[in-house]
C-alpha cells in the first residue's frame, strides 16, 4: 500500500504563517514575527527533507487526491498533488533556498518598516510556489502560477511609497499577465482536445498523436502558447523587461524571485510539458532560439550596467536563457541541473550583494565601491565562490551544469553548433561582467562617500542618517551566505550523469504510459550526434572563454582602470545604447504603452465616462428638471382648478372603463 505523505501540508504550512503574520503581526514584536515566519517555513523544509528520505520507497509518480474540485460532464479536476523526481528536485530547491532567504531577511529587514507585512508576503509567495511545483494538473499549476505573480507584485512594490517601486510592481504584474494569457489559451486547447488537465491523462492523449514534423497542428499550437507563458514568467525575449525593474524590491526579494523560485517556473513548466514539446519539434526549436538569443542579449547588457543588482538581474535573464536553450534541444535534465546550481550561486550573489549594500549604507552603484574585501571578508569570500561558480570554473557548481548544457547544445539531435558557439560567447561575457563586478566592488580603493549616504535607500525606504562606516553584516545574514557558498562549490559534484539518471524516469519517452500500444507509439530516445571524446575539447574551449573573461576584467578594472572610460568614449553611441539597455523600454513605451494609455483615455474617459455615464446622469437631471417644472404649474392653490383636474381625471377613467367594456 502506498503511504500517504500528506503532501498538502507542504504548501499549507507557509500559508498559515502568512495568515498569522498578516492578521496579527501588527501586534507582535519583531522577534515573534520572525519566529512565526521562520518556524512555518522551516517546518516546510523539514517536511520536504522527510519526503525526500522516503522517496525511494514510493511508487513514482506518487499521487495524493485531497478533494474534488470541478465536475462538468467528462471533465473533472481535483485538488491533488503529484510527486516525482522532477517535483522532488524543485521541492528541495524552493524550500531549502527559500528558508535560507527567510533567515537572511530577519537581519536585513530588522530596521525596516512593515516588518510583519514583509514576512507575510514572503510566506505567501512560498505557498503559491509550492502549489505550482506539487500540482497534479495544469489548473492547479495555473493557480500557483498566478499566485506567485500576485505575491511578486506585493514584494517588488513593498516600498509602495516610492514611485519607482510601485511602478516596478505594476510592470511585473502586467507583463506577466501578457504571458499568462497565452498559458490560459493553452489550457483551453488542452480541455478541448484531451478533455482533461491532469498531467497523466493529457500526456497519455499526446502519445497517441503522431509527431508534428510539418510544423503545424494542435500540439504545436499548444506548445507555442505555453512558450508565451513561460517567456513571461521566466523573463525571456520579448517579455523580459519586468525583471530588471524588479530590483526595486528589497534584496531578499530579488534573491527569492530571481534565484530558485518565480523565474524558474517557466523552465519547470516547459520541462513538465516535455511530452508535448517532444512531439512538436517546431515549438521545441522556438524554445531553443528564444533561450539562446535571450542568453546572449542579456549578457551584452550586463557588461555595461553600474548598479550591482542590475548586473545580477541581467545575469539571471541570461542564465535562464541557458536553461531554455537546454530544454529547446531536449536536454531537460541539463536544464533542471542548471536550475538547481543556479539557485545556489545566484541566491548567494544576491544575498552577498545585499550584504555589500548593507555594509556601505545603501549604496548600489559599483563606481562608488571598491576596496571592500578587507573590511567585509565573509561577504567577500562567499561572493567570490559564487562569482567563480557562475563564470563556470572547475570545480565550482556552475561548471558542471553549464558544461553539460553546452555539450548537449552541440551533440543532441535537436542541437546545433550555432547554439554551442553563442553559448560559449555568452559564457565569456558572463565571466567578464561578473569579474568586472568583483573587481569594482572588492578591489582598488574605496570610492564611496564617507560622510552621509544618499537618502531614500533601498534598505529601509527612508535612508540612513549620520556617518557611514563600512561594517560586516550580522551573523544571521552571514550564516545563509556560508551555506550557499558551500553549495556553490560542491552542488555540482553530484555529476550531470547521475542527475540525468535520477530524472530519466520523468524525461524518457513512454515511461508514463500505461499500455503497450501507447509505448510502441513513442519515438525512441535519440542518440547523440557527437562522441564523448570530443566533449573534453569543447569543455576546454568553454573554460578558456571563462578564463579570458576573467583576464579581460582584471586588465580593465584592476590593472588599468582608466581604460574602460576610454573604450566607452571610443565606442560612443553604441556603448550608450548598451548601457541604456538598447532603449527597449523606450521602444515598448512608444509602440505599446503610450497608444494603449491614449486609447484607454479616449475610450474610458471620453467614450464611457463622458459620453455614457456623465451624459446619462446629466440628461436624467435635465429631464427631471423639465418634468418637475411642468408639474409645478399644476399646483396653483386654486380650489376650482383642483376640482377641474379631478373631474377630468374621473372622466378619463370612466371613458377607459366604458371602452374596455365594449370590447
XYZ file of C-alpha atoms in Angstrom:
663
model
C 0.000 0.000 0.000
C 1.342 3.399 -0.988
C 1.891 5.568 2.109
C 0.100 8.884 2.435
C 2.765 11.575 2.828
C 0.245 14.382 3.412
C 1.862 16.473 0.694
C -0.825 19.125 1.143
C 0.893 20.189 4.377
C 3.973 21.388 2.461
C 2.261 24.369 0.780
C -0.246 24.905 3.595
C 2.360 25.452 6.331
C 3.740 28.718 4.867
C 0.157 29.802 4.130
C -0.636 29.501 7.836
C 2.453 31.572 8.636
C 1.374 34.210 6.130
C -2.109 34.357 7.656
C -0.866 34.658 11.246
C 1.594 37.446 10.499
C -0.771 39.155 8.083
C -3.685 39.239 10.509
C -1.935 39.667 13.848
C 1.639 40.673 13.041
C 0.997 44.350 13.692
C 0.556 43.484 17.380
C 3.572 41.157 17.502
C 7.136 42.040 18.317
C 9.733 41.602 15.592
C 11.023 38.522 17.375
C 7.574 36.925 17.291
C 7.053 37.789 13.632
C 10.429 36.245 12.819
C 9.632 33.134 14.850
C 6.325 32.616 13.054
C 7.746 33.170 9.568
C 10.869 31.059 10.077
C 9.027 28.405 12.060
C 6.479 27.610 9.373
C 8.966 27.938 6.514
C 11.484 25.769 8.372
C 8.790 23.169 9.035
C 8.070 23.123 5.312
C 11.744 22.483 4.540
C 11.908 19.775 7.191
C 8.881 18.047 5.707
C 10.434 18.261 2.226
C 13.526 16.510 3.603
C 11.304 13.870 5.201
C 9.564 13.275 1.867
C 12.953 13.004 0.146
C 14.092 10.428 2.722
C 11.054 8.257 1.968
C 11.087 8.825 -1.784
C 12.887 5.590 -2.685
C 10.098 3.542 -1.105
C 7.352 5.217 -3.136
C 5.659 4.100 -6.312
C 6.513 7.042 -8.572
C 4.725 9.137 -9.658
C 3.101 9.403 -6.247
C -0.397 10.907 -6.339
C -2.470 12.220 -3.440
C -6.045 13.386 -4.019
C -7.159 15.856 -1.388
C -10.691 16.733 -2.501
C -12.849 17.018 -5.633
C -12.858 20.415 -7.263
C -14.551 20.788 -10.660
C -17.043 18.404 -12.239
C -18.506 19.179 -15.684
C -19.556 16.168 -17.745
C -16.470 14.092 -18.530
C -14.183 16.889 -17.382
C -13.005 16.831 -13.801
C -10.203 18.407 -11.809
C -9.285 17.555 -8.227
C -7.227 19.200 -5.550
C -4.414 16.703 -5.971
C -0.667 16.613 -5.510
C 1.933 14.970 -7.752
C 5.372 13.844 -6.648
C 8.034 12.504 -8.968
C 11.767 13.047 -9.432
C 11.289 16.451 -11.079
C 8.916 17.851 -8.464
C 11.153 16.478 -5.680
C 14.171 18.405 -7.023
C 12.101 21.570 -7.291
C 10.611 20.988 -3.848
C 14.016 20.744 -2.176
C 15.424 23.739 -4.050
C 12.454 26.006 -3.328
C 12.105 25.110 0.360
C 15.861 24.940 1.060
C 16.946 28.159 -0.623
C 13.701 29.843 0.411
C 14.326 29.012 4.079
C 17.865 30.443 3.911
C 16.487 33.640 2.383
C 13.946 33.862 5.209
C 16.769 33.636 7.767
C 18.807 36.284 5.945
C 15.770 38.568 5.744
C 15.470 38.756 9.529
C 18.779 40.609 9.735
C 18.401 42.570 6.515
C 14.883 43.880 7.232
C 15.182 44.271 11.022
C 15.151 48.059 10.970
C 12.708 48.343 8.072
C 9.119 49.471 8.332
C 6.382 46.937 7.588
C 8.404 44.074 9.068
C 5.388 41.823 9.684
C 3.932 42.643 6.279
C 7.164 41.658 4.532
C 7.276 38.212 6.136
C 3.594 37.650 5.489
C 4.203 38.288 1.782
C 7.319 36.099 1.840
C 5.402 33.146 3.314
C 2.550 33.723 0.881
C 4.996 33.549 -2.011
C 6.274 30.201 -0.756
C 2.719 28.834 -0.567
C 1.948 29.666 -4.181
C 5.307 28.445 -5.499
C 4.956 25.113 -3.727
C 1.408 24.770 -5.051
C 2.794 25.276 -8.556
C 5.524 22.678 -8.051
C 3.353 19.971 -6.470
C 0.283 20.427 -8.685
C -1.206 17.283 -10.212
C -2.786 19.175 -13.102
C -2.401 22.282 -15.209
C -5.237 24.118 -13.467
C -3.639 23.849 -10.027
C -0.321 24.766 -11.622
C -2.028 27.844 -13.061
C -3.378 28.810 -9.629
C 0.165 28.684 -8.233
C 1.413 30.429 -11.380
C -0.962 33.353 -10.873
C -0.332 33.363 -7.144
C 3.413 33.851 -7.447
C 2.658 36.714 -9.820
C 0.456 38.325 -7.175
C 2.968 37.738 -4.372
C 5.833 39.082 -6.503
C 3.782 42.234 -7.157
C 3.406 42.730 -3.404
C 7.104 42.060 -2.725
C 8.570 44.075 -5.601
C 6.375 47.028 -4.682
C 6.991 46.581 -0.953
C 8.275 50.173 -0.659
C 4.949 51.349 -2.090
C 5.568 54.971 -1.109
C 8.389 55.083 -3.679
C 7.035 55.716 -7.167
C 9.767 53.606 -8.772
C 8.954 50.599 -6.573
C 5.210 50.900 -7.125
C 5.743 51.219 -10.885
C 8.090 48.219 -10.915
C 5.499 46.079 -9.144
C 2.802 47.081 -11.619
C 5.131 46.478 -14.555
C 5.956 42.966 -13.344
C 2.270 42.211 -12.794
C 1.122 43.489 -16.203
C 3.917 41.911 -18.262
C 3.312 38.586 -16.561
C -0.395 38.849 -17.345
C 0.510 39.026 -21.041
C 2.354 35.746 -20.769
C -0.352 34.237 -18.585
C -2.927 34.917 -21.301
C -1.022 32.573 -23.623
C -0.840 29.932 -20.885
C -4.601 30.228 -20.309
C -5.438 29.756 -24.003
C -3.194 26.670 -23.999
C -5.284 25.262 -21.135
C -8.477 25.794 -23.153
C -6.952 23.870 -26.063
C -5.942 21.048 -23.727
C -9.508 20.810 -22.419
C -10.940 20.849 -25.942
C -8.669 18.143 -27.357
C -7.962 15.942 -24.320
C -10.973 16.631 -22.056
C -8.616 16.877 -19.111
C -5.949 18.983 -17.452
C -4.435 16.160 -15.385
C -0.836 15.557 -16.381
C -1.105 11.795 -16.863
C -4.318 11.954 -18.895
C -3.047 14.775 -21.095
C 0.285 13.067 -21.716
C -1.377 9.732 -22.494
C -3.509 11.531 -25.050
C -0.468 13.259 -26.534
C 1.288 9.910 -27.030
C -1.485 8.857 -29.420
C -0.798 11.836 -31.714
C 1.983 11.472 -34.310
C 4.893 13.879 -34.086
C 4.032 17.117 -35.895
C 7.131 17.284 -38.065
C 5.360 19.549 -40.570
C 5.350 22.335 -38.011
C 1.586 22.654 -37.700
C -1.030 21.018 -35.540
C -2.680 21.199 -32.179
C 0.435 20.225 -30.204
C 2.475 22.913 -31.940
C -0.210 25.479 -31.149
C -0.353 24.391 -27.503
C 3.449 24.412 -27.287
C 3.683 27.919 -28.744
C 1.112 29.232 -26.263
C 2.926 27.567 -23.376
C 6.110 29.289 -24.565
C 4.347 32.659 -24.270
C 3.506 31.896 -20.649
C 6.990 30.612 -19.896
C 8.620 33.646 -21.546
C 6.649 35.969 -19.286
C 7.335 34.164 -16.034
C 10.980 33.315 -16.813
C 11.797 36.711 -18.353
C 12.672 35.676 -21.891
C 12.600 37.792 -25.040
C 10.365 39.741 -25.581
C 8.801 39.699 -22.076
C 11.981 40.059 -20.026
C 11.620 43.798 -19.330
C 9.921 43.416 -15.946
C 12.770 41.607 -14.237
C 15.476 44.343 -14.121
C 12.934 46.795 -12.694
C 12.065 44.220 -10.027
C 15.333 45.230 -8.336
C 13.276 47.968 -6.673
C 12.163 45.363 -4.155
C 14.237 44.603 -1.047
C 17.323 42.499 -1.826
C 15.979 39.285 -0.219
C 13.051 39.556 -2.628
C 15.482 39.751 -5.532
C 17.188 36.601 -4.256
C 13.911 34.743 -3.758
C 12.358 35.706 -7.093
C 15.484 35.512 -9.236
C 17.270 32.507 -7.771
C 15.172 29.465 -7.026
C 11.528 30.310 -7.378
C 9.397 32.504 -9.605
C 11.655 32.940 -12.624
C 12.348 29.217 -12.809
C 8.626 28.462 -13.018
C 8.666 28.825 -16.806
C 11.588 26.407 -17.129
C 9.811 23.946 -14.841
C 6.597 24.224 -16.851
C 8.400 23.529 -20.153
C 10.210 20.557 -18.603
C 6.983 19.238 -17.078
C 5.306 19.556 -20.504
C 8.170 17.860 -22.337
C 5.811 15.236 -23.777
C 4.021 17.987 -25.715
C 7.223 19.646 -26.875
C 8.834 16.351 -27.897
C 6.009 15.848 -30.400
C 6.057 19.472 -31.569
C 9.611 19.975 -32.914
C 8.806 23.463 -34.191
C 7.778 24.609 -30.716
C 10.880 22.950 -29.287
C 13.060 24.830 -31.769
C 11.398 28.112 -30.768
C 12.277 27.373 -27.127
C 15.934 26.871 -28.103
C 16.077 30.009 -30.259
C 14.423 32.225 -27.642
C 16.698 30.866 -24.914
C 19.870 31.282 -26.960
C 19.061 34.825 -28.055
C 17.990 35.825 -24.546
C 21.205 34.455 -23.038
C 23.331 36.489 -25.442
C 21.195 39.647 -25.428
C 21.004 39.945 -21.638
C 24.716 39.210 -21.239
C 25.655 42.088 -23.553
C 23.548 44.458 -21.461
C 25.109 43.193 -18.240
C 28.626 44.262 -19.268
C 27.697 47.971 -19.108
C 25.480 48.187 -16.012
C 26.763 50.045 -12.960
C 24.086 49.104 -10.403
C 25.262 45.912 -8.673
C 21.749 44.478 -8.536
C 21.019 45.344 -12.176
C 24.117 43.394 -13.234
C 22.808 40.380 -11.358
C 19.329 40.881 -12.802
C 20.569 40.706 -16.395
C 22.761 37.802 -15.372
C 19.623 35.988 -14.210
C 17.902 36.618 -17.542
C 20.962 35.289 -19.355
C 21.218 32.159 -17.192
C 17.512 31.469 -17.679
C 18.249 31.658 -21.388
C 20.776 28.853 -20.877
C 18.075 26.752 -19.229
C 15.684 27.407 -22.112
C 18.421 26.522 -24.586
C 18.859 23.188 -22.819
C 15.129 22.452 -22.863
C 14.961 23.520 -26.522
C 17.480 20.862 -27.554
C 15.551 18.277 -25.484
C 18.230 18.229 -22.763
C 15.676 18.734 -19.995
C 17.805 17.139 -17.299
C 20.677 19.516 -18.107
C 18.298 22.475 -17.856
C 16.994 21.360 -14.451
C 20.548 20.636 -13.304
C 21.498 24.228 -14.133
C 18.305 25.433 -12.447
C 19.484 23.775 -9.237
C 23.087 25.021 -9.308
C 21.885 28.474 -10.383
C 19.655 28.594 -7.300
C 22.753 28.147 -5.142
C 25.139 30.646 -6.715
C 22.602 33.238 -7.845
C 20.839 33.200 -4.484
C 24.262 33.711 -2.910
C 25.164 36.522 -5.315
C 22.029 38.489 -4.490
C 22.347 37.942 -0.752
C 26.031 38.877 -0.861
C 25.161 41.979 -2.884
C 22.646 42.826 -0.177
C 25.389 42.388 2.411
C 27.582 44.818 0.456
C 24.735 47.317 0.207
C 24.030 46.907 3.912
C 27.730 47.432 4.715
C 28.068 50.764 2.909
C 24.829 52.465 3.835
C 22.578 51.515 0.947
C 24.843 52.349 -1.990
C 24.253 50.210 -5.106
C 26.469 51.940 -7.680
C 29.645 49.880 -8.138
C 31.534 53.012 -9.157
C 31.187 54.137 -5.512
C 32.529 50.908 -4.072
C 35.989 49.332 -4.137
C 38.498 48.005 -1.608
C 35.869 46.216 0.466
C 37.482 42.775 0.624
C 39.428 43.536 3.810
C 36.525 45.250 5.576
C 33.807 42.679 4.885
C 35.849 39.468 4.443
C 32.992 36.992 4.967
C 30.934 38.697 2.282
C 33.978 38.861 0.006
C 34.893 35.193 0.199
C 31.350 33.905 -0.137
C 30.671 36.171 -3.107
C 33.969 35.035 -4.618
C 32.736 31.428 -4.547
C 29.516 32.439 -6.296
C 31.388 34.510 -8.894
C 33.673 31.618 -9.858
C 30.649 29.305 -9.912
C 28.587 31.399 -12.320
C 31.664 32.001 -14.505
C 31.981 28.248 -14.950
C 35.342 27.476 -13.356
C 36.093 23.956 -12.173
C 35.333 22.606 -9.551
C 32.506 25.027 -8.764
C 28.866 24.026 -9.267
C 28.225 26.193 -12.304
C 30.995 24.490 -14.260
C 29.246 21.120 -14.318
C 25.772 22.340 -15.292
C 26.957 24.943 -17.824
C 29.320 22.437 -19.449
C 26.527 19.884 -19.738
C 24.233 22.417 -21.444
C 26.916 23.409 -23.947
C 27.725 19.764 -24.709
C 24.051 18.899 -25.220
C 23.504 22.004 -27.347
C 26.257 20.755 -29.630
C 25.654 16.999 -29.594
C 21.903 16.440 -29.277
C 19.923 15.800 -32.482
C 17.913 18.962 -31.833
C 21.112 20.903 -31.142
C 23.420 22.870 -33.419
C 26.945 24.194 -33.389
C 25.347 27.653 -33.615
C 23.716 27.223 -30.206
C 27.035 25.991 -28.819
C 29.026 28.905 -30.281
C 26.598 31.512 -28.942
C 26.589 29.710 -25.598
C 30.396 29.819 -25.387
C 30.493 33.516 -26.270
C 27.812 34.146 -23.643
C 29.968 32.249 -21.129
C 32.813 34.636 -21.918
C 30.554 37.654 -21.405
C 29.230 36.168 -18.162
C 32.742 35.710 -16.805
C 33.698 39.221 -17.879
C 30.789 41.125 -16.328
C 30.846 39.074 -13.129
C 34.567 39.629 -12.540
C 34.028 43.254 -13.505
C 31.549 43.393 -10.603
C 34.038 41.544 -8.379
C 36.961 43.891 -9.079
C 34.870 47.079 -8.888
C 33.328 46.040 -5.581
C 36.200 44.498 -3.647
C 39.498 45.709 -5.139
C 41.263 49.031 -5.524
C 40.471 51.990 -3.306
C 37.132 52.742 -1.716
C 35.374 55.282 -3.957
C 32.223 55.845 -1.912
C 31.116 58.897 0.037
C 32.345 58.506 3.592
C 30.073 61.078 5.161
C 26.350 60.636 4.637
C 24.572 58.045 2.498
C 22.104 59.204 -0.077
C 18.521 59.426 1.120
C 15.720 57.049 0.226
C 17.943 53.988 0.137
C 16.689 50.597 -0.842
C 17.368 49.075 2.559
C 14.893 50.966 4.702
C 12.982 53.054 2.218
C 13.772 56.115 4.365
C 17.550 56.462 4.130
C 20.465 56.230 6.515
C 21.480 59.215 8.605
C 24.765 60.044 10.193
C 28.245 58.887 9.296
C 28.606 55.812 7.113
C 31.199 53.287 8.203
C 31.788 50.050 6.344
C 30.844 47.083 8.514
C 30.309 43.356 8.126
C 26.773 42.005 8.238
C 25.400 40.316 11.376
C 25.640 36.542 11.791
C 22.001 35.991 10.925
C 22.850 37.271 7.436
C 26.257 35.616 7.161
C 25.175 32.052 8.003
C 22.989 31.717 4.859
C 25.876 33.147 2.808
C 28.269 30.486 4.093
C 25.811 27.634 3.492
C 25.090 28.810 -0.057
C 28.831 29.268 -0.663
C 29.412 25.625 0.244
C 26.602 24.569 -2.079
C 28.018 26.805 -4.836
C 31.259 24.842 -4.577
C 30.021 21.260 -4.134
C 26.497 21.489 -5.563
C 27.591 20.236 -8.974
C 29.648 17.310 -7.713
C 26.619 15.057 -7.940
C 27.527 14.989 -11.625
C 25.388 15.525 -14.690
C 25.278 11.786 -15.448
C 23.930 10.830 -12.022
C 21.491 13.749 -12.118
C 20.272 12.728 -15.576
C 19.872 9.129 -14.435
C 17.790 10.256 -11.459
C 15.479 12.322 -13.701
C 15.361 9.804 -16.543
C 12.037 8.231 -15.444
C 10.443 11.652 -15.968
C 12.014 12.536 -19.311
C 12.410 9.183 -21.036
C 9.658 8.816 -23.661
C 6.931 6.362 -22.843
C 7.568 5.831 -19.150
C 4.275 7.353 -18.037
C 2.152 5.379 -20.496
C 0.042 2.505 -19.314
C -0.346 0.309 -22.372
C 1.914 -1.474 -24.793
C 0.157 0.282 -27.674
C 0.992 3.714 -26.307
C 4.570 2.714 -25.554
C 5.052 1.372 -29.055
C 3.801 4.658 -30.493
C 6.561 6.584 -28.790
C 9.607 7.553 -30.792
C 12.759 6.061 -29.214
C 15.085 8.420 -27.429
C 17.517 9.876 -29.992
C 21.189 9.075 -29.892
C 23.730 11.846 -29.535
C 25.462 13.083 -32.664
C 28.769 13.791 -31.012
C 31.228 11.437 -29.426
C 32.018 11.746 -25.733
C 35.672 12.028 -26.654
C 35.074 15.443 -28.208
C 33.436 16.738 -25.010
C 36.833 17.320 -23.410
C 37.814 19.622 -26.276
C 34.565 21.578 -26.026
C 34.945 21.787 -22.250
C 38.431 23.201 -22.709
C 37.061 25.863 -25.059
C 34.379 26.936 -22.555
C 36.919 27.071 -19.700
C 39.202 29.120 -21.935
C 36.332 31.534 -22.611
C 35.716 31.933 -18.884
C 39.439 32.434 -18.222
C 39.661 35.080 -20.938
C 36.694 36.904 -19.396
C 38.499 36.923 -16.037
C 41.723 38.175 -17.636
C 39.983 40.958 -19.559
C 38.116 42.120 -16.445
C 41.408 42.124 -14.499
C 43.135 44.272 -17.137
C 40.292 46.765 -17.495
C 39.111 47.109 -13.904
C 42.172 46.369 -11.817
C 45.422 46.795 -13.694
C 44.436 49.697 -15.973
C 41.189 51.144 -14.576
C 41.361 54.194 -16.836
C 40.799 52.067 -19.965
C 37.036 51.385 -19.614
C 36.118 55.057 -19.890
C 38.436 55.471 -22.871
C 36.825 52.483 -24.580
C 33.357 53.825 -23.788
C 34.241 57.187 -25.308
C 35.676 55.477 -28.395
C 32.556 53.348 -28.885
C 30.349 56.411 -28.500
C 26.667 55.870 -29.221
C 26.992 52.079 -29.359
C 28.246 51.938 -25.770
C 25.481 54.228 -24.558
C 22.898 52.116 -26.386
C 24.143 49.051 -24.485
C 24.305 50.979 -21.204
C 20.717 52.118 -21.782
C 19.597 48.531 -22.462
C 19.222 49.156 -26.207
C 16.335 51.506 -25.392
C 13.916 48.567 -25.399
C 11.801 50.050 -22.611
C 11.556 53.327 -24.505
C 10.611 51.445 -27.673
C 7.904 49.497 -25.858
C 6.620 52.756 -24.400
C 6.268 54.236 -27.887
C 4.823 51.143 -29.563
C 2.569 49.770 -26.827
C 2.298 51.737 -23.603
C 1.509 55.205 -24.979
C -1.018 54.024 -27.615
C -2.758 51.876 -25.015
C -2.804 54.701 -22.499
C -4.085 57.182 -25.090
C -6.618 54.685 -26.401
C -7.873 53.813 -22.955
C -8.104 57.500 -22.129
C -10.250 58.117 -25.194
C -12.415 55.054 -24.690
C -12.749 55.137 -20.918
C -12.720 58.879 -20.336
C -14.320 60.403 -23.387
C -16.298 57.401 -24.618
C -17.614 55.806 -21.443
C -17.157 58.333 -18.670
C -18.236 61.469 -20.512
C -20.493 60.196 -23.315
C -22.212 57.422 -21.384
C -22.016 57.900 -17.608
C -21.891 61.693 -17.430
C -24.297 62.107 -20.351
C -26.814 59.689 -18.796
C -26.707 61.456 -15.439
C -26.787 64.934 -16.971
C -29.700 64.098 -19.324
C -31.599 62.421 -16.494
C -31.181 65.521 -14.375
C -32.299 67.806 -17.225
C -35.328 65.589 -17.907
C -36.313 65.531 -14.261
C -35.950 69.309 -14.108
C -38.242 69.810 -17.135
C -40.882 67.383 -15.838
C -40.881 68.962 -12.398
C -41.110 72.440 -13.946
C -44.186 71.347 -15.906
C -45.794 69.627 -12.971
C -45.299 72.513 -10.582
C -47.652 74.685 -12.646
C -50.438 72.302 -11.714
C -50.051 73.357 -8.079
C -51.829 76.755 -8.402
C -53.615 76.867 -4.991
C -56.991 77.442 -6.753
C -59.694 75.034 -5.481
C -61.766 75.304 -8.677
C -58.670 74.389 -10.674
C -58.077 71.316 -8.486
C -61.756 70.273 -8.847
C -61.473 70.598 -12.634
C -58.411 68.362 -12.730
C -60.188 65.790 -10.559
C -63.247 65.838 -12.843
C -61.058 65.498 -15.912
C -59.270 62.540 -14.375
C -62.528 60.868 -13.366
C -63.934 61.336 -16.885
C -60.812 59.753 -18.344
C -61.131 56.736 -16.035
C -64.871 56.291 -16.856
C -64.207 56.587 -20.580
C -61.451 53.968 -20.349
C -63.747 51.573 -18.448
C -66.600 52.005 -20.955
C -64.189 51.419 -23.841
C -62.863 48.252 -22.225
C -66.443 47.043 -21.617
C -67.411 47.268 -25.277
C -64.503 45.097 -26.427
